Tab-separated table of C-alpha atoms and ligand atoms in Angstrom:
chain	number	residue	atom	x	y	z
A	1	MET	CA	137.880	150.598	84.380
A	2	ASN	CA	134.945	151.914	86.651
A	3	LYS	CA	135.129	151.616	90.243
A	4	TYR	CA	131.982	150.537	92.116
A	5	VAL	CA	131.518	150.621	95.892
A	6	VAL	CA	128.529	148.886	97.526
A	7	THR	CA	127.898	149.625	101.186
A	8	GLY	CA	125.908	146.664	102.863
A	9	GLY	CA	127.370	144.554	99.806
A	10	ALA	CA	127.231	141.362	101.882
A	11	GLY	CA	123.476	141.952	102.585
A	12	PHE	CA	120.379	140.613	100.821
A	13	ILE	CA	120.002	143.635	98.369
A	14	GLY	CA	123.596	144.674	98.433
A	15	SER	CA	124.856	141.296	97.300
A	16	ALA	CA	122.393	141.193	94.482
A	17	ILE	CA	123.655	144.539	93.286
A	18	VAL	CA	127.206	143.245	93.411
A	19	ARG	CA	126.283	140.238	91.259
A	20	GLY	CA	124.424	142.611	88.828
A	21	LEU	CA	127.559	144.686	88.499
A	22	LEU	CA	129.698	141.817	87.828
A	23	ARG	CA	127.392	140.364	85.338
A	24	GLU	CA	127.706	143.656	83.392
A	25	GLY	CA	131.456	143.325	83.739
A	26	SER	CA	132.080	146.995	83.560
A	27	GLY	CA	134.223	147.653	86.432
A	28	ARG	CA	135.909	146.705	89.800
A	29	VAL	CA	133.577	146.174	92.760
A	30	SER	CA	134.462	146.899	96.366
A	31	VAL	CA	132.123	145.859	99.237
A	32	ILE	CA	131.845	147.662	102.500
A	33	ASP	CA	130.083	145.700	105.186
A	34	ASN	CA	130.334	145.311	108.998
A	35	LEU	CA	128.501	141.964	108.820
A	36	PHE	CA	125.974	143.181	111.411
A	37	SER	CA	123.186	141.584	109.150
A	38	GLY	CA	125.024	140.901	106.052
A	39	ASN	CA	126.739	137.608	105.517
A	40	GLU	CA	129.950	136.776	103.527
A	41	ARG	CA	127.996	133.620	102.378
A	42	ASN	CA	125.903	135.867	100.239
A	43	LEU	CA	129.018	136.669	98.193
A	44	ASP	CA	130.245	132.953	98.075
A	45	GLU	CA	130.356	132.455	94.237
A	46	VAL	CA	131.717	135.851	93.545
A	47	ARG	CA	134.232	136.385	96.507
A	48	GLY	CA	137.176	136.174	94.162
A	49	GLN	CA	136.012	138.941	92.028
A	50	VAL	CA	135.233	141.529	94.647
A	51	ASP	CA	137.288	143.468	97.101
A	52	PHE	CA	135.688	142.746	100.373
A	53	HIS	CA	136.243	145.383	103.392
A	54	ARG	CA	134.780	144.505	106.808
A	55	ALA	CA	134.279	148.250	107.741
A	56	ASP	CA	131.473	150.197	109.566
A	57	ILE	CA	129.779	153.271	107.904
A	58	ARG	CA	129.647	154.674	111.408
A	59	ASN	CA	133.434	155.343	111.246
A	60	PHE	CA	134.145	157.953	108.630
A	61	ASP	CA	137.837	157.401	108.775
A	62	GLU	CA	137.422	153.734	108.152
A	63	ILE	CA	135.231	154.289	104.966
A	64	ALA	CA	136.646	157.361	103.464
A	65	PRO	CA	139.717	155.756	101.781
A	66	LEU	CA	137.518	152.958	100.478
A	67	VAL	CA	135.009	155.179	98.853
A	68	ARG	CA	137.474	157.756	97.503
A	69	GLY	CA	137.496	157.951	93.588
A	70	ALA	CA	134.498	155.627	93.190
A	71	ASP	CA	132.484	156.081	90.015
A	72	VAL	CA	129.322	155.099	91.671
A	73	VAL	CA	128.540	154.128	95.267
A	74	PHE	CA	125.492	152.069	95.984
A	75	HIS	CA	124.403	152.843	99.460
A	76	GLU	CA	122.589	149.891	100.892
A	77	ALA	CA	123.941	149.548	104.450
A	78	ALA	CA	121.367	150.125	106.937
A	79	ILE	CA	119.602	148.699	109.966
A	80	PRO	CA	116.086	147.955	108.438
A	81	SER	CA	112.696	147.079	109.986
A	82	VAL	CA	110.025	149.367	111.280
A	83	PRO	CA	109.419	147.357	114.533
A	84	ARG	CA	113.116	147.076	115.294
A	85	SER	CA	113.447	150.915	114.974
A	86	ILE	CA	110.516	151.310	117.534
A	87	GLU	CA	111.830	148.819	120.043
A	88	ASP	CA	115.526	149.942	119.930
A	89	PRO	CA	115.744	153.388	118.019
A	90	VAL	CA	119.405	154.224	118.847
A	91	PRO	CA	121.349	151.788	116.683
A	92	SER	CA	119.268	152.394	113.649
A	93	HIS	CA	119.364	156.199	114.141
A	94	ASP	CA	123.186	155.935	114.273
A	95	VAL	CA	123.607	153.780	111.175
A	96	ASN	CA	120.729	155.079	109.004
A	97	ILE	CA	121.358	158.695	109.602
A	98	ASN	CA	124.890	159.313	110.813
A	99	GLY	CA	126.203	156.360	108.777
A	100	THR	CA	124.527	157.770	105.578
A	101	PHE	CA	125.940	161.123	106.328
A	102	ASN	CA	129.372	159.702	106.472
A	103	VAL	CA	128.900	157.810	103.200
A	104	LEU	CA	127.811	161.111	101.472
A	105	ARG	CA	130.593	163.055	103.033
A	106	ALA	CA	133.209	160.472	102.101
A	107	ALA	CA	131.755	160.421	98.421
A	108	ALA	CA	131.686	164.147	98.218
A	109	GLU	CA	135.230	164.736	99.589
A	110	GLY	CA	136.635	161.711	97.777
A	111	GLY	CA	135.455	162.846	94.372
A	112	ALA	CA	132.889	160.102	93.683
A	113	GLY	CA	130.748	160.344	90.606
A	114	ARG	CA	127.356	159.474	92.121
A	115	VAL	CA	125.739	157.967	95.063
A	116	VAL	CA	122.708	155.839	94.535
A	117	TYR	CA	120.806	155.620	97.880
A	118	ALA	CA	118.422	152.873	99.210
A	119	ALA	CA	115.518	154.955	100.418
A	120	SER	CA	112.218	153.458	101.564
A	121	SER	CA	108.721	153.554	100.627
A	122	SER	CA	107.878	153.758	104.460
A	123	ALA	CA	108.586	157.621	104.055
A	124	TYR	CA	104.993	158.026	102.521
A	125	GLY	CA	103.349	156.731	105.771
A	126	ASP	CA	99.742	155.943	105.889
A	127	SER	CA	98.076	158.527	103.611
A	128	LEU	CA	94.950	156.893	101.863
A	129	VAL	CA	95.952	157.880	98.352
A	130	LEU	CA	97.337	154.971	96.181
A	131	PRO	CA	99.532	154.660	94.276
A	132	LYS	CA	102.137	156.631	95.996
A	133	VAL	CA	103.852	159.327	93.743
A	134	GLU	CA	107.261	160.971	94.602
A	135	THR	CA	105.545	164.417	94.666
A	136	MET	CA	103.368	163.558	97.797
A	137	THR	CA	104.257	164.935	101.078
A	138	PRO	CA	106.108	162.295	103.155
A	139	LYS	CA	104.584	161.312	106.546
A	140	PRO	CA	106.941	159.062	108.288
A	141	LYS	CA	105.200	156.837	110.872
A	142	SER	CA	108.284	155.174	112.590
A	143	PRO	CA	111.867	156.103	113.360
A	144	TYR	CA	112.976	153.797	110.524
A	145	ALA	CA	110.800	155.764	108.018
A	146	LEU	CA	112.112	159.094	109.423
A	147	GLN	CA	115.700	157.906	109.244
A	148	LYS	CA	115.465	156.839	105.682
A	149	LEU	CA	113.795	159.977	104.765
A	150	ALA	CA	116.474	162.057	106.509
A	151	GLY	CA	119.045	160.049	104.329
A	152	GLU	CA	117.131	161.298	101.166
A	153	TYR	CA	117.097	164.823	102.281
A	154	TYR	CA	120.797	164.693	102.973
A	155	ALA	CA	121.333	163.142	99.633
A	156	SER	CA	119.667	165.884	97.915
A	157	VAL	CA	121.501	168.518	99.947
A	158	PHE	CA	124.701	166.983	99.043
A	159	ALA	CA	123.723	167.310	95.560
A	160	SER	CA	122.748	170.967	95.793
A	161	CYS	CA	125.506	172.273	98.196
A	162	PHE	CA	128.439	169.966	97.360
A	163	LYS	CA	127.830	168.981	93.716
A	164	LEU	CA	127.640	165.294	94.429
A	165	GLU	CA	125.300	163.429	92.058
A	166	THR	CA	122.935	161.520	94.152
A	167	VAL	CA	119.777	159.515	93.255
A	168	CYS	CA	117.453	158.071	95.829
A	169	LEU	CA	115.412	154.976	95.226
A	170	ARG	CA	112.365	154.365	97.418
A	171	TYR	CA	112.255	150.573	97.671
A	172	PHE	CA	108.914	148.982	98.106
A	173	ASN	CA	109.124	145.697	100.164
A	174	VAL	CA	111.888	144.053	98.330
A	175	TYR	CA	111.878	140.161	98.506
A	176	GLY	CA	113.811	137.371	96.855
A	177	PRO	CA	116.678	134.809	97.236
A	178	ARG	CA	119.082	135.437	100.150
A	179	GLN	CA	116.734	137.462	102.297
A	180	ASP	CA	117.479	136.272	105.754
A	181	PRO	CA	114.329	134.596	107.505
A	182	SER	CA	115.977	134.108	110.873
A	183	SER	CA	114.887	137.233	112.856
A	184	GLN	CA	111.561	138.409	114.102
A	185	TYR	CA	112.478	141.553	112.138
A	186	SER	CA	112.797	139.694	108.701
A	187	GLY	CA	110.835	140.590	105.767
A	188	VAL	CA	107.316	139.034	105.882
A	189	LEU	CA	107.745	136.961	102.710
A	190	SER	CA	110.948	135.339	103.992
A	191	LEU	CA	109.123	134.459	107.120
A	192	PHE	CA	106.128	133.168	105.189
A	193	ILE	CA	108.386	130.962	103.064
A	194	LYS	CA	110.132	129.594	106.083
A	195	SER	CA	106.679	128.626	107.549
A	196	ILE	CA	105.457	126.863	104.373
A	197	LEU	CA	108.625	124.813	104.016
A	198	THR	CA	108.547	123.920	107.689
A	199	GLY	CA	104.742	123.357	107.817
A	200	THR	CA	104.111	125.713	110.415
A	201	ALA	CA	101.556	128.560	110.844
A	202	PRO	CA	102.803	132.057	110.038
A	203	ALA	CA	102.011	134.975	112.323
A	204	ILE	CA	99.857	137.641	110.525
A	205	PHE	CA	99.618	140.878	112.532
A	206	GLY	CA	95.959	142.122	112.030
A	207	ASP	CA	93.448	140.641	109.645
A	208	GLY	CA	96.025	140.204	106.814
A	209	GLU	CA	94.204	142.590	104.413
A	210	GLN	CA	97.059	145.073	104.703
A	211	SER	CA	98.849	145.254	101.257
A	212	ARG	CA	102.282	145.801	99.962
A	213	ASP	CA	103.945	146.378	96.581
A	214	PHE	CA	106.275	143.449	96.820
A	215	THR	CA	109.159	143.832	94.463
A	216	PHE	CA	111.467	141.195	93.301
A	217	VAL	CA	115.125	141.833	94.152
A	218	ASP	CA	116.309	141.447	90.474
A	219	ASP	CA	114.148	144.341	89.498
A	220	VAL	CA	115.664	146.418	92.166
A	221	VAL	CA	119.079	145.578	90.764
A	222	GLN	CA	117.991	146.651	87.272
A	223	LEU	CA	116.690	149.812	88.817
A	224	ASN	CA	120.038	150.587	90.628
A	225	LEU	CA	122.060	149.899	87.487
A	226	LYS	CA	119.895	152.243	85.490
A	227	ALA	CA	119.975	154.948	88.274
A	228	ALA	CA	123.752	154.757	88.282
A	229	ARG	CA	123.944	155.886	84.601
A	230	ALA	CA	120.820	157.907	83.740
A	231	PRO	CA	121.661	161.594	82.913
A	232	GLY	CA	119.979	164.485	84.308
A	233	VAL	CA	118.678	162.893	87.484
A	234	ALA	CA	120.987	164.282	90.341
A	235	GLY	CA	119.356	165.152	93.472
A	236	LYS	CA	116.206	163.272	92.380
A	237	VAL	CA	114.017	160.621	94.235
A	238	PHE	CA	112.307	157.587	92.541
A	239	ASN	CA	110.006	155.071	93.544
A	240	GLY	CA	111.398	151.459	93.253
A	241	GLY	CA	108.324	149.385	93.246
A	242	ASN	CA	106.656	146.763	91.097
A	243	GLY	CA	103.424	148.755	90.756
A	244	GLY	CA	101.089	146.176	92.088
A	245	ARG	CA	99.457	145.406	95.448
A	246	ILE	CA	99.147	142.104	97.205
A	247	THR	CA	97.680	141.506	100.595
A	248	LEU	CA	99.289	139.320	103.223
A	249	ASN	CA	96.299	136.862	102.982
A	250	GLN	CA	96.845	136.601	99.199
A	251	ALA	CA	100.519	136.046	99.591
A	252	TRP	CA	99.960	133.275	102.200
A	253	ALA	CA	97.183	131.757	100.093
A	254	LEU	CA	99.526	131.621	96.950
A	255	LEU	CA	102.376	129.817	98.916
A	256	GLN	CA	99.838	127.357	100.317
A	257	LYS	CA	98.714	126.718	96.661
A	258	PHE	CA	102.295	126.334	95.332
A	259	GLU	CA	102.944	123.740	97.958
A	260	GLY	CA	99.584	122.035	98.112
A	261	LYS	CA	99.187	122.606	101.848
A	262	THR	CA	96.453	124.175	103.946
A	263	ILE	CA	97.805	125.865	107.158
A	264	PRO	CA	95.656	128.599	108.759
A	265	ALA	CA	97.722	131.628	109.772
A	266	LEU	CA	97.819	132.758	113.292
A	267	HIS	CA	96.333	136.194	113.516
A	268	GLY	CA	97.521	138.728	116.184
A	269	ALA	CA	97.202	142.374	116.982
A	270	PRO	CA	98.247	144.858	114.172
A	271	ARG	CA	101.967	145.854	114.480
A	272	ALA	CA	102.837	149.352	115.818
A	273	GLY	CA	104.115	151.797	113.105
A	274	ASP	CA	102.532	149.683	110.374
A	275	VAL	CA	101.349	151.271	107.207
A	276	HIS	CA	98.148	149.664	105.957
A	277	ASP	CA	98.574	149.839	102.195
A	278	SER	CA	101.510	150.532	99.960
A	279	GLN	CA	101.880	150.689	96.203
A	280	ALA	CA	104.236	152.500	93.848
A	281	ASP	CA	103.537	154.799	90.970
A	282	THR	CA	106.638	153.829	88.799
A	283	THR	CA	105.816	156.386	85.994
A	284	ALA	CA	108.885	158.628	86.888
A	285	ALA	CA	111.290	155.634	87.220
A	286	ALA	CA	110.104	154.411	83.946
A	287	ALA	CA	110.273	157.703	82.132
A	288	GLU	CA	113.719	159.207	83.576
A	289	LEU	CA	115.562	155.911	84.259
A	290	GLY	CA	114.150	153.596	81.784
A	291	TYR	CA	112.998	151.205	84.691
A	292	ALA	CA	110.598	148.325	83.538
A	293	PRO	CA	110.151	145.695	86.294
A	294	LYS	CA	110.055	142.146	84.746
A	295	TYR	CA	108.808	139.855	87.424
A	296	SER	CA	105.192	139.323	88.318
A	297	PHE	CA	104.527	138.705	92.069
A	298	GLU	CA	103.666	134.875	91.263
A	299	GLU	CA	106.940	134.551	89.345
A	300	GLY	CA	109.057	136.310	91.868
A	301	LEU	CA	107.498	134.328	94.739
A	302	ARG	CA	107.904	130.890	92.914
A	303	LEU	CA	111.641	131.772	92.100
A	304	THR	CA	112.258	132.771	95.768
A	305	LEU	CA	110.479	129.574	97.185
A	306	GLU	CA	112.595	127.530	94.910
A	307	TRP	CA	115.896	129.147	95.939
A	308	TYR	CA	114.949	128.538	99.643
A	309	ARG	CA	114.170	124.903	98.798
A	310	GLN	CA	117.450	124.376	96.972
A	311	ASN	CA	119.977	126.522	98.965
A	312	GLN	CA	118.763	127.153	102.453
A	313	ARG	CA	116.952	123.975	103.448
A	314	SER	CA	119.030	123.208	106.371
A	315	ALA	CA	119.018	126.778	107.477
A	316	VAL	CA	115.279	127.247	106.944
A	317	LEU	CA	114.566	124.061	108.803
A	318	GLY	CA	116.854	124.988	111.574
A	319	GLY	CA	119.125	121.963	111.050
B	1	UD1	C1	108.941	148.497	105.614
B	1	UD1	C2	108.949	149.492	104.249
B	1	UD1	C3	109.790	148.805	103.263
B	1	UD1	C4	111.088	148.581	103.900
B	1	UD1	C5	111.105	147.723	105.184
B	1	UD1	C6	112.429	147.464	105.835
B	1	UD1	C7	106.616	150.075	104.384
B	1	UD1	C8	105.289	150.151	103.452
B	1	UD1	N1	107.545	149.409	103.716
B	1	UD1	O1	108.440	147.328	105.429
B	1	UD1	O2	109.925	149.664	102.072
B	1	UD1	O3	112.114	148.002	102.978
B	1	UD1	O4	110.151	148.430	106.116
B	1	UD1	O5	112.476	146.696	106.963
B	1	UD1	O6	106.642	150.812	105.230
B	1	UD1	N2	103.970	140.881	109.182
B	1	UD1	C9	103.226	139.932	109.577
B	1	UD1	N3	103.861	138.916	110.129
B	1	UD1	C10	105.187	138.720	110.271
B	1	UD1	C11	106.017	139.927	109.848
B	1	UD1	C12	105.161	140.941	109.284
B	1	UD1	O7	101.895	139.928	109.501
B	1	UD1	O8	105.785	137.817	110.825
B	1	UD1	C13	103.278	142.042	108.529
B	1	UD1	C14	103.660	143.462	109.023
B	1	UD1	O9	102.857	143.828	110.134
B	1	UD1	C15	103.350	144.356	107.739
B	1	UD1	C16	103.675	143.498	106.584
B	1	UD1	O10	103.731	142.085	107.079
B	1	UD1	O11	101.841	144.594	107.746
B	1	UD1	C17	105.099	143.780	106.005
B	1	UD1	O12	105.991	143.825	107.058
B	1	UD1	P1	107.537	143.864	106.785
B	1	UD1	O13	107.913	142.642	105.940
B	1	UD1	O14	108.188	143.812	108.169
B	1	UD1	O15	107.858	145.123	106.024
B	1	UD1	P2	107.253	146.674	106.191
B	1	UD1	O16	107.256	147.021	107.556
B	1	UD1	O17	105.973	146.778	105.390
């Protein structure tokens, strides 16, 4: 029986990976989460099937015994958000760089089979060329982008120096059910959905013509499961995107259409550290991992909206 460890397994993406692993039914799943931004509610339906450990990746001694002997470690624990990392860079540095080092070290010393690392498309920065290909020189524009890139570099060095198999997946703006809309640092689509359901105007930083390759969380789960098993990919980096590109204005227009509402957005100044456009070239992930995203933006957004309507109504409405 395989042993899987998911750091950040009570978070939005981590808990989706946990459910994906359980659906496959091929092993035991341990979750490591300090519940800083994760929430045990995300694991409600599967709580009896996972080993949950409230532990912090900043503490090597705490996590080393939990990681020991894992076949695959999915490293999702992080303090996300570009603006948060600019306003308060110390905690994200500590978690995203030092914590990642601890996870890699615990995996290497504990004889883990592979670490699949949640890297970020923010590493590409603002170069004008689209789509972004893994061979481009990274140009991080924010502490968050640099921290996630440092994690990638550490992963590939652990692969070359310590024979730990690592695979890095550069996520492109993941969205879907369970993304937490409660903070100013939340992903923009979760905030937009909260706005449409509460009938309030969303804030759009800039003219709204910036674009993102929004990627539905179930596609990211598929990518992770494939990256956990693909042969011959140790030390490599892959884009984890949908391959498309949607502007914020288009996303808000679609939500208004779904709900039959007209609510003009409130436009403010562009956000510091923001990248203007982002789009993944998924050729390498398709060829080497067998990745094939299944959800169009419209489908994914509709599913997400429905989930919030069904499951989070009181939370979204603040009741
Ligand atoms: C970045 C990364 C992404 C990573 C995420 C982690 C890029 C291209 N993407 O996302 O891979 O997973 O950090 O946090 O760097 N916005 C508004 N109004 C709001 C909130 C946001 O207009 O209320 C705008 C932002 O200015 C930005 C876009 O929406 O232009 C997306 O923002 P956000 O959802 O925070 O994600 P990124 O910073 O793009």
